[in-house]
Short mmCIF file of C-alpha atoms in Angstrom, two decimals:
data_model
loop_
_atom_site.label_atom_id
_atom_site.label_comp_id
_atom_site.label_asym_id
_atom_site.label_seq_id
_atom_site.Cartn_x
_atom_site.Cartn_y
_atom_site.Cartn_z
CA ALA A 1 0.18 0.06 -0.12
CA PRO A 2 1.15 3.75 -0.42
CA VAL A 3 3.11 5.10 2.19
CA PRO A 4 0.41 7.67 4.25
CA ALA A 5 1.64 11.51 3.74
CA TRP A 6 1.79 11.71 7.30
CA ASP A 7 4.79 9.62 6.99
CA THR A 8 7.01 11.41 4.48
CA ALA A 9 6.35 14.76 5.42
CA PRO A 10 9.56 16.69 6.00
CA VAL A 11 11.26 16.25 9.55
CA PRO A 12 10.28 19.47 11.48
CA ALA A 13 13.53 21.52 12.97
CA TRP A 14 12.36 20.81 16.57
CA ASP A 15 13.25 17.35 15.45
CA THR A 16 16.70 17.95 14.01
CA ALA A 17 17.96 20.13 16.20
CA PRO A 18 21.43 19.30 17.94
CA VAL A 19 20.85 17.25 21.07
CA PRO A 20 21.69 19.51 24.22
CA ALA A 21 25.05 19.04 26.60
CA TRP A 22 22.79 17.73 29.36
CA ASP A 23 21.61 14.99 27.20
CA THR A 24 25.00 13.68 26.28
CA ALA A 25 26.56 14.36 29.91
CA PRO A 26 27.99 10.87 31.13
CA VAL A 27 25.81 8.46 32.71
CA PRO A 28 26.16 8.79 36.73
CA ALA A 29 27.51 6.10 38.58
CA TRP A 30 24.44 5.55 40.51
CA ASP A 31 22.28 4.69 37.61
CA THR A 32 24.52 2.20 36.42
CA ALA A 33 25.25 -0.11 39.73
CA PRO A 34 24.00 -3.42 39.96
CA VAL A 35 19.95 -3.64 40.76
CA PRO A 36 20.02 -4.80 44.43
CA ALA A 37 18.55 -8.47 45.12
CA TRP A 38 15.54 -6.90 46.54
CA ASP A 39 14.28 -5.70 43.05
CA THR A 40 14.65 -9.03 41.36
CA ALA A 41 13.09 -11.42 43.74
CA PRO A 42 10.17 -13.27 42.63
CA VAL A 43 6.68 -11.32 42.69
CA PRO A 44 4.83 -12.72 45.60
CA ALA A 45 1.84 -14.83 44.50
CA TRP A 46 -0.59 -12.13 46.25
CA ASP A 47 0.57 -10.07 43.77
CA THR A 48 -0.32 -11.78 40.64
CA ALA A 49 -3.54 -13.83 41.79
CA PRO A 50 -6.70 -12.73 39.84
CA VAL A 51 -8.31 -9.60 39.94
CA PRO A 52 -11.07 -9.91 42.21
CA ALA A 53 -14.80 -9.69 40.30
CA TRP A 54 -15.67 -6.34 42.55
CA ASP A 55 -12.60 -4.71 41.04
CA THR A 56 -13.76 -5.42 37.44
CA ALA A 57 -16.95 -4.42 37.57
CA PRO A 58 -18.53 -1.48 35.81
CA VAL A 59 -18.01 1.95 36.99
CA PRO A 60 -21.57 3.20 38.00
CA ALA A 61 -22.88 5.82 36.74
CA TRP A 62 -22.58 8.55 39.24
CA ASP A 63 -19.18 7.97 38.97
CA THR A 64 -19.16 8.65 35.32
CA ALA A 65 -21.80 12.17 35.54
CA PRO A 66 -20.30 15.19 34.04
CA VAL A 67 -18.24 17.41 36.73
CA PRO A 68 -20.87 19.76 38.50
CA ALA A 69 -20.20 23.47 37.81
CA TRP A 70 -19.18 24.22 41.48
CA ASP A 71 -16.28 21.79 41.27
CA THR A 72 -14.95 23.76 37.74
CA ALA A 73 -15.48 27.63 39.12
CA PRO A 74 -12.31 29.64 39.37
CA VAL A 75 -10.05 29.11 42.45
CA PRO A 76 -11.11 32.26 45.07
CA ALA A 77 -8.40 34.82 45.49
CA TRP A 78 -8.29 33.81 49.57
CA ASP A 79 -7.40 30.42 48.41
CA THR A 80 -4.49 31.34 46.46
CA ALA A 81 -3.00 34.14 48.57
CA PRO A 82 0.43 33.84 50.17
CA VAL A 83 0.74 31.28 52.95
CA PRO A 84 1.48 33.93 56.03
CA ALA A 85 4.28 33.92 58.26
CA TRP A 86 2.69 32.36 60.69
CA ASP A 87 2.17 29.18 59.00
CA THR A 88 5.68 28.72 57.76
CA ALA A 89 7.31 29.51 60.95
CA PRO A 90 9.57 26.71 62.53
CA VAL A 91 7.83 24.11 65.06
CA PRO A 92 8.14 24.99 68.41
CA ALA A 93 10.30 22.75 70.63
CA TRP A 94 7.25 22.12 72.97
CA ASP A 95 5.49 20.49 69.93
CA THR A 96 8.51 18.24 68.78
CA ALA A 97 9.26 16.96 72.42
CA PRO A 98 8.66 13.17 73.39
CA VAL A 99 5.39 12.04 74.41
CA PRO A 100 5.24 11.78 78.16
CA ALA A 101 4.85 8.33 79.55
CA TRP A 102 1.21 9.17 81.45
CA ASP A 103 0.09 9.88 77.71
CA THR A 104 1.01 6.41 76.51
CA ALA A 105 -0.18 4.22 79.37
CA PRO A 106 -2.71 1.61 78.93
CA VAL A 107 -6.02 2.68 79.43
CA PRO A 108 -7.62 1.95 82.82
CA ALA A 109 -10.30 -0.40 82.79
CA TRP A 110 -12.69 1.92 84.48
CA ASP A 111 -12.41 4.36 81.36
CA THR A 112 -13.36 1.43 79.11
CA ALA A 113 -16.27 -0.41 80.94
CA PRO A 114 -19.75 -0.48 79.23
CA VAL A 115 -21.69 2.74 80.13
CA PRO A 116 -24.65 1.86 82.64
CA ALA A 117 -28.04 1.92 81.33
#
């Protein structure tokens, strides 16, 4: 059959420009290191089991309905304003201290007993 026109058109200029230097630099060592064993181990059985029926059922109509207008409206200005400084300040030390023992002790039985009628 004849070669289609789209396959005989001239090659566009952007496809014949010189290859940029960043694309011809040597491959870094970390990209040529051997593949670690954990990445070549056999695929476990649980990852090759058949797809359950509930995962192949047709998509329900409510999931394919058009996106409502309220979900495509422009983002309001108050949602694109710069983040205030108080929201980017470092986390204070009192918020990163270890959790005290009294906050990790078991819940006492009197706090888990059934609520009396």
